[in-house]
C-alpha positions as a Markdown table, in Angstrom:
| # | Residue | x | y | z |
|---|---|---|---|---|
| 1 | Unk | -29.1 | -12.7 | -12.3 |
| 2 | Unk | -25.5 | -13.6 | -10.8 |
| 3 | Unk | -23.2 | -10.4 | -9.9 |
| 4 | Unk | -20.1 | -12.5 | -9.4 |
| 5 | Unk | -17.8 | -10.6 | -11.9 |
| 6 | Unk | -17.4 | -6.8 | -12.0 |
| 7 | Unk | -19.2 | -5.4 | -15.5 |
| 8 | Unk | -20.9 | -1.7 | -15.3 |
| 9 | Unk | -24.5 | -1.4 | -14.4 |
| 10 | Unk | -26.9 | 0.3 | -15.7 |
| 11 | Unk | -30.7 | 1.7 | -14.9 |
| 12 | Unk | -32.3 | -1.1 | -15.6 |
| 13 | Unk | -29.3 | -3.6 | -13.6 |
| 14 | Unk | -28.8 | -2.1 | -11.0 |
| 15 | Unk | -32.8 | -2.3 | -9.4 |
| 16 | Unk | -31.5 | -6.7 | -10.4 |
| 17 | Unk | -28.7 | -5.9 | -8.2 |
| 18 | Unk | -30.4 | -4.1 | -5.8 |
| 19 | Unk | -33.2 | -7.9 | -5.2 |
| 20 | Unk | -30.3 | -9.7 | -4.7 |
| 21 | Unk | -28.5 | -7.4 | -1.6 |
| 22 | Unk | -30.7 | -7.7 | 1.2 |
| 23 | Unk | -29.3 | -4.3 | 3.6 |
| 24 | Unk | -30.2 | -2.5 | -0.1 |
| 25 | Unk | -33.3 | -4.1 | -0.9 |
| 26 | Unk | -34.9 | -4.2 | 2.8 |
| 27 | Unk | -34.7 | -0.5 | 3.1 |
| 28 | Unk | -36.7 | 0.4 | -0.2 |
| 29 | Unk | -38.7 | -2.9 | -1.6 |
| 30 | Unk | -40.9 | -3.2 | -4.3 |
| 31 | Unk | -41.5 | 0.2 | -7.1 |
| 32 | Unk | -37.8 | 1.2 | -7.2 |
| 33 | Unk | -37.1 | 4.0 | -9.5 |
| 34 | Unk | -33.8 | 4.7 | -10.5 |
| 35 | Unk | -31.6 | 7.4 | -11.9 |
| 36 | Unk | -28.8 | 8.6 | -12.9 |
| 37 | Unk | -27.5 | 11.4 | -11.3 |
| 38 | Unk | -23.4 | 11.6 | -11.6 |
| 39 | Unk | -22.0 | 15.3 | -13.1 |
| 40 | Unk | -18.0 | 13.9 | -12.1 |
| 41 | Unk | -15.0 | 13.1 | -14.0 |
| 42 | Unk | -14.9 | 9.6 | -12.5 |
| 43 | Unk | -18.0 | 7.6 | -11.7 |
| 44 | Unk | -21.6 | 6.5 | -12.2 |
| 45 | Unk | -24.0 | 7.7 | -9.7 |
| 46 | Unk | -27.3 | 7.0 | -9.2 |
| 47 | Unk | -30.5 | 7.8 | -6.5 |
| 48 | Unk | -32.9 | 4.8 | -6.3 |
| 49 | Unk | -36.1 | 5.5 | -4.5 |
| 50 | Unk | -39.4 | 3.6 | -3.4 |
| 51 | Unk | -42.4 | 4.7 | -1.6 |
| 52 | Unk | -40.5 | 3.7 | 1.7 |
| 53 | Unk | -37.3 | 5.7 | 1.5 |
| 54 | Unk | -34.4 | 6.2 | -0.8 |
| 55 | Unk | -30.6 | 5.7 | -1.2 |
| 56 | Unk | -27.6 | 6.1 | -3.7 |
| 57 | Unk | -25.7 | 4.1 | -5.4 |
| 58 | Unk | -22.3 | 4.4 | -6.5 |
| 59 | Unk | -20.1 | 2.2 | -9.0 |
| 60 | Unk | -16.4 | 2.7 | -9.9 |
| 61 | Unk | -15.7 | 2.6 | -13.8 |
| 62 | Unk | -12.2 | 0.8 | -15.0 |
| 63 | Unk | -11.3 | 4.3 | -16.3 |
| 64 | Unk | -11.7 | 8.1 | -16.2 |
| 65 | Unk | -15.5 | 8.6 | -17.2 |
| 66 | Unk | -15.0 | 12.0 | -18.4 |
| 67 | Unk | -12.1 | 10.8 | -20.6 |
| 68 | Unk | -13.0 | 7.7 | -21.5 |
| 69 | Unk | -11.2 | 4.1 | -21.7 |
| 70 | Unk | -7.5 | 5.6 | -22.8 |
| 71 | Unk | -7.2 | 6.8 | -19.5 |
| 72 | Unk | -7.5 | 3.5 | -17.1 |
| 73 | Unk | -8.1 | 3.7 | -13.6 |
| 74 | Unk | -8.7 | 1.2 | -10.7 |
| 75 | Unk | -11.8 | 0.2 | -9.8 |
| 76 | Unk | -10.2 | -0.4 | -6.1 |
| 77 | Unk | -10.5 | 3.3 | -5.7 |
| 78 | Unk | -14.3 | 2.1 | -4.4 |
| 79 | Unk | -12.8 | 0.6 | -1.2 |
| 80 | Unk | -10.6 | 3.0 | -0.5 |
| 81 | Unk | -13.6 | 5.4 | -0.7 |
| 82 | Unk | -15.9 | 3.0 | 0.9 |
| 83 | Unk | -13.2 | 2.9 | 4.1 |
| 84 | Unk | -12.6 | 6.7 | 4.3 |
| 85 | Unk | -16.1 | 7.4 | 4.6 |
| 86 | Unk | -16.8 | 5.2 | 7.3 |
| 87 | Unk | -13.4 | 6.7 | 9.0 |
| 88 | Unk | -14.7 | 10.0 | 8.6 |
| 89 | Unk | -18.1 | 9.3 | 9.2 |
| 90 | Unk | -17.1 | 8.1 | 12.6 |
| 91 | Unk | -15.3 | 10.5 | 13.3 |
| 92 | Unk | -17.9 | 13.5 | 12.2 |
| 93 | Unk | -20.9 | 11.9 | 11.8 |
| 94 | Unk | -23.1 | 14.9 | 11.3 |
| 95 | Unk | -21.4 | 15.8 | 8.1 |
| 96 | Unk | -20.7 | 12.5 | 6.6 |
| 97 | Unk | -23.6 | 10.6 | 4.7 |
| 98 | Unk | -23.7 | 6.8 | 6.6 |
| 99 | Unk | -22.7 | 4.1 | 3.9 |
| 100 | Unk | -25.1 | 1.2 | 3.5 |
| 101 | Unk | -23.2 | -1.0 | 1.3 |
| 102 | Unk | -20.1 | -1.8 | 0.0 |
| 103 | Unk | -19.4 | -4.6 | -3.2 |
| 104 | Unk | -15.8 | -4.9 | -3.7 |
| 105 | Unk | -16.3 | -7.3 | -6.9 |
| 106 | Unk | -18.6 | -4.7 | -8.2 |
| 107 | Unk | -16.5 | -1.6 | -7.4 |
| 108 | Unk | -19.8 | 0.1 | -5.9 |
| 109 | Unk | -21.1 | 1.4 | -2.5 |
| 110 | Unk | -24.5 | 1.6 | -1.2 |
| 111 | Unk | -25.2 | 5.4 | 0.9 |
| 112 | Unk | -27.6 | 7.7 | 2.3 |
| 113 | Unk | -29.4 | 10.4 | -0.1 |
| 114 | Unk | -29.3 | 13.6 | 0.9 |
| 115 | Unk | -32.6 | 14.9 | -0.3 |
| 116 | Unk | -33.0 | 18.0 | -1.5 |
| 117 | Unk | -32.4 | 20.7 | -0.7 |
| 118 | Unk | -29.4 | 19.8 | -0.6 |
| 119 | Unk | -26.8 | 21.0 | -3.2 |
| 120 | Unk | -23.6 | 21.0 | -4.2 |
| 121 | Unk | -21.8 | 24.0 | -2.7 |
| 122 | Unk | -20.2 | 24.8 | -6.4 |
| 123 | Unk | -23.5 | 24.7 | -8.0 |
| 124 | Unk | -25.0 | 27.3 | -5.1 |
| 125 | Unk | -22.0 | 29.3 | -5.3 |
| 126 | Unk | -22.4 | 30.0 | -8.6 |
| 127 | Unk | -25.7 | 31.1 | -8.1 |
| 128 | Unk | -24.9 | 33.2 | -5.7 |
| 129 | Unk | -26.2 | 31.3 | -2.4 |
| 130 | Unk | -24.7 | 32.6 | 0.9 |
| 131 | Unk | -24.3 | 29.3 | 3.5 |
| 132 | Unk | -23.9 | 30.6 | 7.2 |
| 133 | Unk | -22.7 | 27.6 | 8.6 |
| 134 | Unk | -20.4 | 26.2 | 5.7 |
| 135 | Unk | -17.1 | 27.5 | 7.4 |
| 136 | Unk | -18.5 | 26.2 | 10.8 |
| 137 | Unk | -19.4 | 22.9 | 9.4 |
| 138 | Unk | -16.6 | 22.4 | 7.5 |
| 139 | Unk | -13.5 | 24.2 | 10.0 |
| 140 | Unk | -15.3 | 21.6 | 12.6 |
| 141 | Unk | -15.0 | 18.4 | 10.5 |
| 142 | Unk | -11.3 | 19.7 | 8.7 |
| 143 | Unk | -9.9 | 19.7 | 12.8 |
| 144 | Unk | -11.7 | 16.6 | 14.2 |
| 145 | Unk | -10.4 | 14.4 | 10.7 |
| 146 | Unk | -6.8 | 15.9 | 11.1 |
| 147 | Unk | -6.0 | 16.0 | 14.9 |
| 148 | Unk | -7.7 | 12.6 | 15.9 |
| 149 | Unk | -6.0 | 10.8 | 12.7 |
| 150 | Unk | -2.2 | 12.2 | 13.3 |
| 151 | Unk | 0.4 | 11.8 | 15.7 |
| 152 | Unk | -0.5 | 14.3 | 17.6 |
| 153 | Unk | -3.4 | 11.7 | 18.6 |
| 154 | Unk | -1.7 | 8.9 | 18.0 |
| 155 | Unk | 0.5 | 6.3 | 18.7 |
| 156 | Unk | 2.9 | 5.7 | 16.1 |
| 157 | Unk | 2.1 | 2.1 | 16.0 |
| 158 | Unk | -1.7 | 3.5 | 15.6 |
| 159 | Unk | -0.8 | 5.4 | 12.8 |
| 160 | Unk | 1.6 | 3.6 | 10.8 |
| 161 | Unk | -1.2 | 1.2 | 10.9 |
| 162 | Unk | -3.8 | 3.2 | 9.5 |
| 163 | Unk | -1.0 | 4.7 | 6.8 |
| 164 | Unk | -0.4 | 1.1 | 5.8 |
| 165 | Unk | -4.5 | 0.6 | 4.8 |
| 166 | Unk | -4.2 | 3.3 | 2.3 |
| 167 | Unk | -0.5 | 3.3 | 1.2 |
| 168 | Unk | -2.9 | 1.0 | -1.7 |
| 169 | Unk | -4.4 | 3.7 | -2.9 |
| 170 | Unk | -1.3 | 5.0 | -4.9 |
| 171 | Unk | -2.9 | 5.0 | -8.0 |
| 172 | Unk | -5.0 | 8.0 | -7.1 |
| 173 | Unk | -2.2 | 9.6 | -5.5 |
| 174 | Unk | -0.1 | 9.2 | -8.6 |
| 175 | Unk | -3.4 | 10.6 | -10.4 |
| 176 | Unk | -3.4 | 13.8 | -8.0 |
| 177 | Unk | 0.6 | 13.8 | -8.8 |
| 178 | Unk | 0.5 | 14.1 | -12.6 |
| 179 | Unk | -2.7 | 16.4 | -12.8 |
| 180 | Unk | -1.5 | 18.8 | -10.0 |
| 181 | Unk | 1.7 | 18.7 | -10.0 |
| 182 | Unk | 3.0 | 17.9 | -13.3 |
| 183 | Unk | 1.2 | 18.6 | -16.7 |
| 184 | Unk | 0.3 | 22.2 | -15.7 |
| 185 | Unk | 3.8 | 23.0 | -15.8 |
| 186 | Unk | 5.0 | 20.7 | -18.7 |
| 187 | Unk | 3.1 | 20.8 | -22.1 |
| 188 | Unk | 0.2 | 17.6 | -21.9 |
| 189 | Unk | -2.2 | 16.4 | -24.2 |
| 190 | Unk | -4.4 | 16.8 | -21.3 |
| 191 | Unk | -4.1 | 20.5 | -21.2 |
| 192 | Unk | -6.4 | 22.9 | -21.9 |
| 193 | Unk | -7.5 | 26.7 | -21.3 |
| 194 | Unk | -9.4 | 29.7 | -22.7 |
| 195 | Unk | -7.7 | 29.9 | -25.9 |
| 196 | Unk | -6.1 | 32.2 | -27.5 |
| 197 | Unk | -6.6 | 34.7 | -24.7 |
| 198 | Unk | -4.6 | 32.7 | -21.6 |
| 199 | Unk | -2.1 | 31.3 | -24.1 |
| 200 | Unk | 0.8 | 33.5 | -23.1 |
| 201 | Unk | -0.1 | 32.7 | -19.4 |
| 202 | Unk | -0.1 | 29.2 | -19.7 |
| 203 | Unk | 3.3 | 29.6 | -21.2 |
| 204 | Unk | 4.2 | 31.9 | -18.5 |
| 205 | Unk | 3.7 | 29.1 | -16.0 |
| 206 | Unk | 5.9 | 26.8 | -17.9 |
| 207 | Unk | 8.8 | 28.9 | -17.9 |
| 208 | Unk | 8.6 | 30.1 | -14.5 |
| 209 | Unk | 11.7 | 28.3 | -12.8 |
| 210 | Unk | 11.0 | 29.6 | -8.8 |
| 211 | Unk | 7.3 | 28.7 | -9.5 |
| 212 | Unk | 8.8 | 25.3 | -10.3 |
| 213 | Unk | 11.0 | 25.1 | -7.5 |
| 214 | Unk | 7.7 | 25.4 | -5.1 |
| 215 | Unk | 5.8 | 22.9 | -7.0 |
| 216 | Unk | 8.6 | 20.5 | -6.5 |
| 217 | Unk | 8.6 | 21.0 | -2.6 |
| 218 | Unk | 4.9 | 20.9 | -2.5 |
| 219 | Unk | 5.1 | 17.5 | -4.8 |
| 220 | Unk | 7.3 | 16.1 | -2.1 |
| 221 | Unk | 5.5 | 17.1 | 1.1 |
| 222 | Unk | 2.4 | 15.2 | -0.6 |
| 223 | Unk | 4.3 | 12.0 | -2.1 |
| 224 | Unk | 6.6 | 11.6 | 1.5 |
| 225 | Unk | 4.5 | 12.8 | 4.7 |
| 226 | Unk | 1.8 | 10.9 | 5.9 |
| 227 | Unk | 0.4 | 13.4 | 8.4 |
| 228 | Unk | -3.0 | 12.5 | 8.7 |
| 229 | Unk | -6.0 | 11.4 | 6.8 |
| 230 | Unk | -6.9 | 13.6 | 4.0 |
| 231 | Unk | -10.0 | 13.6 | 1.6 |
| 232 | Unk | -7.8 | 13.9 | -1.0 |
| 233 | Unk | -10.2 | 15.7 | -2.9 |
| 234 | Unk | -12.1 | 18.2 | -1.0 |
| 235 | Unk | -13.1 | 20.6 | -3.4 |
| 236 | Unk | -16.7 | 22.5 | -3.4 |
| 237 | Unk | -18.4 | 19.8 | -5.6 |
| 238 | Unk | -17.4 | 17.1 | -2.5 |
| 239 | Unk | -19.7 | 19.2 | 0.2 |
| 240 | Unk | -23.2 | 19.1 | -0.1 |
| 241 | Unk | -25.6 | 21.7 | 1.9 |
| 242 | Unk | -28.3 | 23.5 | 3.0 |
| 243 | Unk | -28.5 | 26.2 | 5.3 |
| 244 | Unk | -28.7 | 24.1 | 8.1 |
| 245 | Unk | -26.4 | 21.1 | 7.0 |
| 246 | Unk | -23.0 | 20.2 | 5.7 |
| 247 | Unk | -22.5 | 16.7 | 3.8 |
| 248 | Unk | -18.7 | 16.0 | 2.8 |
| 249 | Unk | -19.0 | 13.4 | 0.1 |
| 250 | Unk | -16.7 | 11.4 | -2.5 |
| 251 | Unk | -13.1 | 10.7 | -0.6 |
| 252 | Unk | -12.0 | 8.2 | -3.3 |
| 253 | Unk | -8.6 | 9.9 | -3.4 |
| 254 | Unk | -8.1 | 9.4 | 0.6 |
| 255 | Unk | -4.7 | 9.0 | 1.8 |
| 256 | Unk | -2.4 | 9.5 | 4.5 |
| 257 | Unk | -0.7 | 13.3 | 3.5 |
| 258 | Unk | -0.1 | 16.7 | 4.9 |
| 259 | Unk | -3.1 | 18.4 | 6.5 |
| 260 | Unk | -2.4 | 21.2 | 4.3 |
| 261 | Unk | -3.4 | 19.5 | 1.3 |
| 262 | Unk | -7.0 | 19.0 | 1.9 |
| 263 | Unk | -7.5 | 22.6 | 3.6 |
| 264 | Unk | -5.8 | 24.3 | 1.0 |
| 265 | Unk | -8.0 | 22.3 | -1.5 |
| 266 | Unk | -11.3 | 23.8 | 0.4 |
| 267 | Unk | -10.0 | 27.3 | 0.5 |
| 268 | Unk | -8.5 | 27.4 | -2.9 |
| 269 | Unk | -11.9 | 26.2 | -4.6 |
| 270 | Unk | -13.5 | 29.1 | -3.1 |
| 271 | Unk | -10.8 | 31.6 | -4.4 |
| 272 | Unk | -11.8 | 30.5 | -7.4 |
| 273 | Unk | -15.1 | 30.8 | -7.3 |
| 274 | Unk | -14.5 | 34.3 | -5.9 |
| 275 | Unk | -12.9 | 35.3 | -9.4 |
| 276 | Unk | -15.6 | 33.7 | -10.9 |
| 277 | Unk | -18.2 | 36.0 | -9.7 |
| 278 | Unk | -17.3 | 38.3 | -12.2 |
| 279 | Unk | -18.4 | 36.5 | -15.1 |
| 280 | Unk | -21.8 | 36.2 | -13.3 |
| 281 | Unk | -22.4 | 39.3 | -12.2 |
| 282 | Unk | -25.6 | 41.5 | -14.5 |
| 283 | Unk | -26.9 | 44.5 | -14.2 |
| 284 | Unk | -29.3 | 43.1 | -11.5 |
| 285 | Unk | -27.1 | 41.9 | -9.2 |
| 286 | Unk | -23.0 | 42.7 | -9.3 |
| 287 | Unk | -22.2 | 40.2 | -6.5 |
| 288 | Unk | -20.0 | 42.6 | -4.6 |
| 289 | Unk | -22.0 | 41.9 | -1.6 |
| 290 | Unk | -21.6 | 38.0 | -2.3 |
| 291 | Unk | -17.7 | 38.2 | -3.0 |
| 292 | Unk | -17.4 | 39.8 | 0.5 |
| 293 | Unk | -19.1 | 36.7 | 2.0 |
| 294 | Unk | -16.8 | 34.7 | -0.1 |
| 295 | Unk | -13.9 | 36.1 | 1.5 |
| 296 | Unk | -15.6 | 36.0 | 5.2 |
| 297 | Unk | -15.8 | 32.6 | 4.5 |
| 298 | Unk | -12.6 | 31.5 | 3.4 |
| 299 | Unk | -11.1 | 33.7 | 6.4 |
| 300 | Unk | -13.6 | 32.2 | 9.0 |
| 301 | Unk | -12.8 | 29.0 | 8.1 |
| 302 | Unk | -9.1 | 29.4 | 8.6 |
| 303 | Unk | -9.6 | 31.1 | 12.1 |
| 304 | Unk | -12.3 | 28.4 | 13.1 |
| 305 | Unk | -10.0 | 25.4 | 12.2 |
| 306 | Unk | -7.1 | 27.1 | 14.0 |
| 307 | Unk | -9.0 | 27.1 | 17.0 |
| 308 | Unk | -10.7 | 24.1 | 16.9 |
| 309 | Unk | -7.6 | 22.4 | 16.2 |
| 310 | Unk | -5.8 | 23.4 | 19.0 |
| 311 | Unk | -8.9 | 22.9 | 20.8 |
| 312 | Unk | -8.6 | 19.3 | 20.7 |
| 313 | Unk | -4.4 | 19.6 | 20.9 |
| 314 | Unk | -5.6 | 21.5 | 24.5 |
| 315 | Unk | -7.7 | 19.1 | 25.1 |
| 316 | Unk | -5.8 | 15.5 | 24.6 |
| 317 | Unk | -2.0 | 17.0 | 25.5 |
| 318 | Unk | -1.6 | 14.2 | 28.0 |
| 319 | Unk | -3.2 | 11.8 | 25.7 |
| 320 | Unk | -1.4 | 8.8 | 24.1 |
| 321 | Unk | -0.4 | 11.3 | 20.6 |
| 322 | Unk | 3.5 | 10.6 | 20.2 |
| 323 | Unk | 4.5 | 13.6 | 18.1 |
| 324 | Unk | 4.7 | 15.9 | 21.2 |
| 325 | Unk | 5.5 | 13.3 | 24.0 |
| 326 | Unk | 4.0 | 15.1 | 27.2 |
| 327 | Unk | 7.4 | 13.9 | 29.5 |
| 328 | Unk | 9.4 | 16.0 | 27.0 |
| 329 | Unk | 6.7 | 19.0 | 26.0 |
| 330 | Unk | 5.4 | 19.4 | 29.9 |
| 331 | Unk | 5.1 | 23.3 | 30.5 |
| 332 | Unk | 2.7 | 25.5 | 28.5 |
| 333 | Unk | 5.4 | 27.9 | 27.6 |
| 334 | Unk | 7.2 | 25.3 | 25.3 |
| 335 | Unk | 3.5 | 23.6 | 23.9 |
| 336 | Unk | 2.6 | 27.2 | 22.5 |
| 337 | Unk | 5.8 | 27.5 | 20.6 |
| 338 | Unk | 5.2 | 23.9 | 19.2 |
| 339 | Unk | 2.1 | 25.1 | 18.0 |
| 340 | Unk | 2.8 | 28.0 | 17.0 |
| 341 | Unk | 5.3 | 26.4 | 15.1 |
| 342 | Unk | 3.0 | 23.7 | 13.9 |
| 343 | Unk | 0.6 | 26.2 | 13.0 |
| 344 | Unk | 2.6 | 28.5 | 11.0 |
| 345 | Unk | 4.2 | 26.0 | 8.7 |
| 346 | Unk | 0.6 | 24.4 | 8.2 |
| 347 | Unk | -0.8 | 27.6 | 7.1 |
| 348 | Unk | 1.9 | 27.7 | 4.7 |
| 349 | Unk | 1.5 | 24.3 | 3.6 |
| 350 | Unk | -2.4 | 25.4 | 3.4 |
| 351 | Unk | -1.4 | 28.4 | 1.1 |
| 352 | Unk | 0.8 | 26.5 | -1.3 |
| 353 | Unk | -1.5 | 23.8 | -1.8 |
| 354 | Unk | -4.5 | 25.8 | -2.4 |
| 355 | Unk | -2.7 | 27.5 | -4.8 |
| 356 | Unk | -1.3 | 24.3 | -6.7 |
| 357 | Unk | -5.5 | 23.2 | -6.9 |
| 358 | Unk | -6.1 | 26.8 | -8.7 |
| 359 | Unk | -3.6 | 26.8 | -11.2 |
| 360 | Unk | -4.6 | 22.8 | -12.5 |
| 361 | Unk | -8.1 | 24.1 | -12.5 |
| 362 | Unk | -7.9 | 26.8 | -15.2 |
| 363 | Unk | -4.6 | 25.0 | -17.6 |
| 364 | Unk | -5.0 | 21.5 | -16.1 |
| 365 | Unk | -7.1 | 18.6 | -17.7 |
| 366 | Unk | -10.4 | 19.2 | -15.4 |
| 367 | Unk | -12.0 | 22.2 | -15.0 |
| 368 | Unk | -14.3 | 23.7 | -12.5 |
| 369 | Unk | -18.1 | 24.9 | -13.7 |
| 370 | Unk | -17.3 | 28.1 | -11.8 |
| 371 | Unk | -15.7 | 29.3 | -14.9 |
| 372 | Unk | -16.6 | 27.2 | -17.2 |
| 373 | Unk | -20.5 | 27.9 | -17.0 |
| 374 | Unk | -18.7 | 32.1 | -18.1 |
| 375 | Unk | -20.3 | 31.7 | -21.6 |
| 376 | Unk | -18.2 | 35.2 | -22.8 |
| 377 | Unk | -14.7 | 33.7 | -23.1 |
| 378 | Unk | -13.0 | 36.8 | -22.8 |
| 379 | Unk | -14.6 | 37.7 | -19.4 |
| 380 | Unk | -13.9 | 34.4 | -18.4 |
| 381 | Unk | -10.2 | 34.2 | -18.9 |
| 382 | Unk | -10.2 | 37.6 | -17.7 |
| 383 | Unk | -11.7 | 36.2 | -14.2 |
| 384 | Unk | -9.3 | 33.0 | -14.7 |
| 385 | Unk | -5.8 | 35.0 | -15.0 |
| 386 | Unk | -6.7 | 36.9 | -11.7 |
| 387 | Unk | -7.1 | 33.9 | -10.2 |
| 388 | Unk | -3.6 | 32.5 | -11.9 |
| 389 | Unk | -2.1 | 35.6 | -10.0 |
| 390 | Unk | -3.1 | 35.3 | -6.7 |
| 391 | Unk | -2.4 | 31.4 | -7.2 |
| 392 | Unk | 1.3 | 32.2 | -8.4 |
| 393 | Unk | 1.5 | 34.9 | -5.6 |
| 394 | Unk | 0.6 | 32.4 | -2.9 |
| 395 | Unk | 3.2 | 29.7 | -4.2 |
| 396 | Unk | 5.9 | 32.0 | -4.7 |
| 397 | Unk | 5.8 | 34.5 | -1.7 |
| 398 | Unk | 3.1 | 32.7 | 1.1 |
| 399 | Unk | 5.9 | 32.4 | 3.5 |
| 400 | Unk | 5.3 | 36.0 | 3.6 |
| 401 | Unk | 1.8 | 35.9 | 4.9 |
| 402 | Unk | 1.3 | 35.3 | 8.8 |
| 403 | Unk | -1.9 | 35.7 | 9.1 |
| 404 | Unk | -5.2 | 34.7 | 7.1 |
| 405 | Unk | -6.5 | 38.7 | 6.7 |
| 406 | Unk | -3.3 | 39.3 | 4.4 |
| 407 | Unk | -4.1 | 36.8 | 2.1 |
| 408 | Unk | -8.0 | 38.4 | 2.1 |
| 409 | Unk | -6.1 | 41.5 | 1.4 |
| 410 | Unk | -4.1 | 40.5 | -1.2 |
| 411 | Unk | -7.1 | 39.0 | -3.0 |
| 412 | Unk | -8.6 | 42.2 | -2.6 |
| 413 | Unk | -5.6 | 44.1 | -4.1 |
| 414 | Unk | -5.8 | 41.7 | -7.6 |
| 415 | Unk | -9.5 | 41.7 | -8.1 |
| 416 | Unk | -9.4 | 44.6 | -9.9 |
């Protein structure tokens, strides 16, 4: 059987495909077993296994799986993922599964499983899971991606280089535009929230003119600076873990954007799964004790990122980065008020963001099983429109905040 034109694989296909693809078929041979596995918006994914070892496979669809056909989508998305991971993997290869394989006829990239018991951070925040090394892991690979892939490691030619391989990836970012910043301020088809009871606060948000005016900037930081190399979609169903490990998966949406983007992505998927505890808490357990942990974590990562990242600045500031040449920047004095100033406005940038990824998740078109696994819809819109006030806090007022602990405490003040 010839794979020489892109068509969708299925079970039964794909162990065909697999015979023909020697790097694939070498690692598992005979008695594969194949299924599928993919719980996302976009793609197929499956895990293929043998007696000898096991792998997964991934394959781009024409279109949005979770919408179907009326809502296109390139298939090139696969390469771009296919090169990020391989970037990233390079540069943080203890938390980045090793890729195989790639097919760009067939849209679809061969990786490393991660057995169990590995999980999806969502799915093991929902139950209630505590990971002590997630904001180690993932502070550790958010600096190392950042710094080594922006000007402040860089040459410019360097960099305008690496921005040039992904400036192809634009119909992603246009994706991320529309569904961030766009239809959950403007009535969509897409739309949708827990209705009737958030129907005056969706409206809210579409009348809300200085919440506009901060979407707007925030719209233009991510459509005009290439800072560095972001996931582009690192929310908590992109990490696998265990206790021990942390996998970042799925950068199909990779780009050249502001750092802020993909930190505030992180952080702002565990403020919502911080309001979501609510709506899972019984009579046995309340998760008060696990929303504290939540909130450790989102503040250690913050302060472990900070300080990793200027770690590395530390470390490389006579290197060959161009943003801060050393001939000009050459006393410690002045490099602590550029990072300070760095710093500050990143934070911000972080905030924002963050904030942007809560408010598409609860009146945008895709939703996050945090809330959506709340079978009483009156607790969970109440957990989803104390969420929406942090989130329009944060855009609104986070030049305010200077300091990680009084966002924690402002989260603190709204829970209730």
């Amino acid at each position: 059987m010839a794979f020489t034109e892109f068509r969708p694989l299925d079970e039964k296909s794909l162990i065909e495909y697999i015979k023909t693809v020697p790097s694939l078929y070498s690692k598992l041979g005979s008695d594969l077993k194949v299924k599928e596995v993919g719980d996302g918006n976009l793609n197929f994914v499956y895990v293929v296994v043998s007696h000898a070892g096991s792998f997964v496979i991934k394959q781009a669809l024409p279109y949005i799986r979770c919408i179907g056909e009326s809502w296109p989508m390139t298939k090139d998305r696969a390469y771009f993922e296919a090169v990020a991971l391989r970037e990233l993997g390079r540069l943080n290869p203890e938390h980045v599964p090793e890729v195989y394989h790639f097919d760009h006829t067939m849209s679809l990239i061969g990786m490393r499983y991660l057995e169990p018991p590995h999980i999806i951070v969502r799915k093991g925040l929902i139950a209630g899971i505590e990971y002590p090394l997630l904001a180690e892991h993932m502070s550790e690979f958010m600096a190392r991606t950042l710094y080594f892939t922006s000007l402040l490691y860089r040459s410019t030619t360097e960099h305008k280089r690496a921005v040039a391989e992904f400036c192809g990836n634009v119909e992603l970012c246009k994706h991320t535009e529309q569904v961030v910043f766009s239809d959950p301020y403007k009535v969509s088809q897409y739309n949708h929230w827990t209705s009737p009871y958030l129907d005056r606060d969706a409206e809210a948000l579409r009348e809300d003119n200085v919440l506009k005016l901060e979407v707007a900037e925030l719209k233009s930081k991510f459509c005009e600076r290439a800072q560095a190399l972001l996931h582009g979609d690192l929310h908590t169903s992109s990490v696998m873990v265990t206790h021990e490990s942390t996998q970042v998966l799925d950068p199909e949406f990779a780009f050249y954007g502001p750092m802020g983007f993909d930190i505030g992505a992180f952080l702002g998927n565990l403020i919502l799964a911080f309001f979501a505890q609510n709506g899972h808490a019984d009579q046995v357990n309340d998760r008060k004790t696990y929303k504290e942990w939540i909130l450790r974590t989102i503040e250690d990562t913050w302060n472990l990122f900070h300080k990793k990242f200027i770690a590395l600045w530390d470390e490389h500031k006579d290197g060959s980065g161009e943003a801060y040449l050393p001939a000009i920047y050459n006393n410690p004095e002045l490099r602590q008020l550029v990072q300070k100033k760095f710093m500050e406005d990143l934070f911000h940038d972080t905030l924002g963001f963050g904030a942007a990824k809560i408010v598409r998740r609860i009146v945008g078109v895709a939703h996050v099983e945090d809330f959506e696994s709340i079978t009483d819809a009156s607790r969970r819109a109440d957990c989803e429109r104390r969420a929406l006030e942090v989130a329009k806090l944060l855009l609104k007022e986070r030049r305010k905040f200077h300091a990680i602990s009084e966002v924690i405490s402002a989260i603190q003040k709204l829970q209730s």
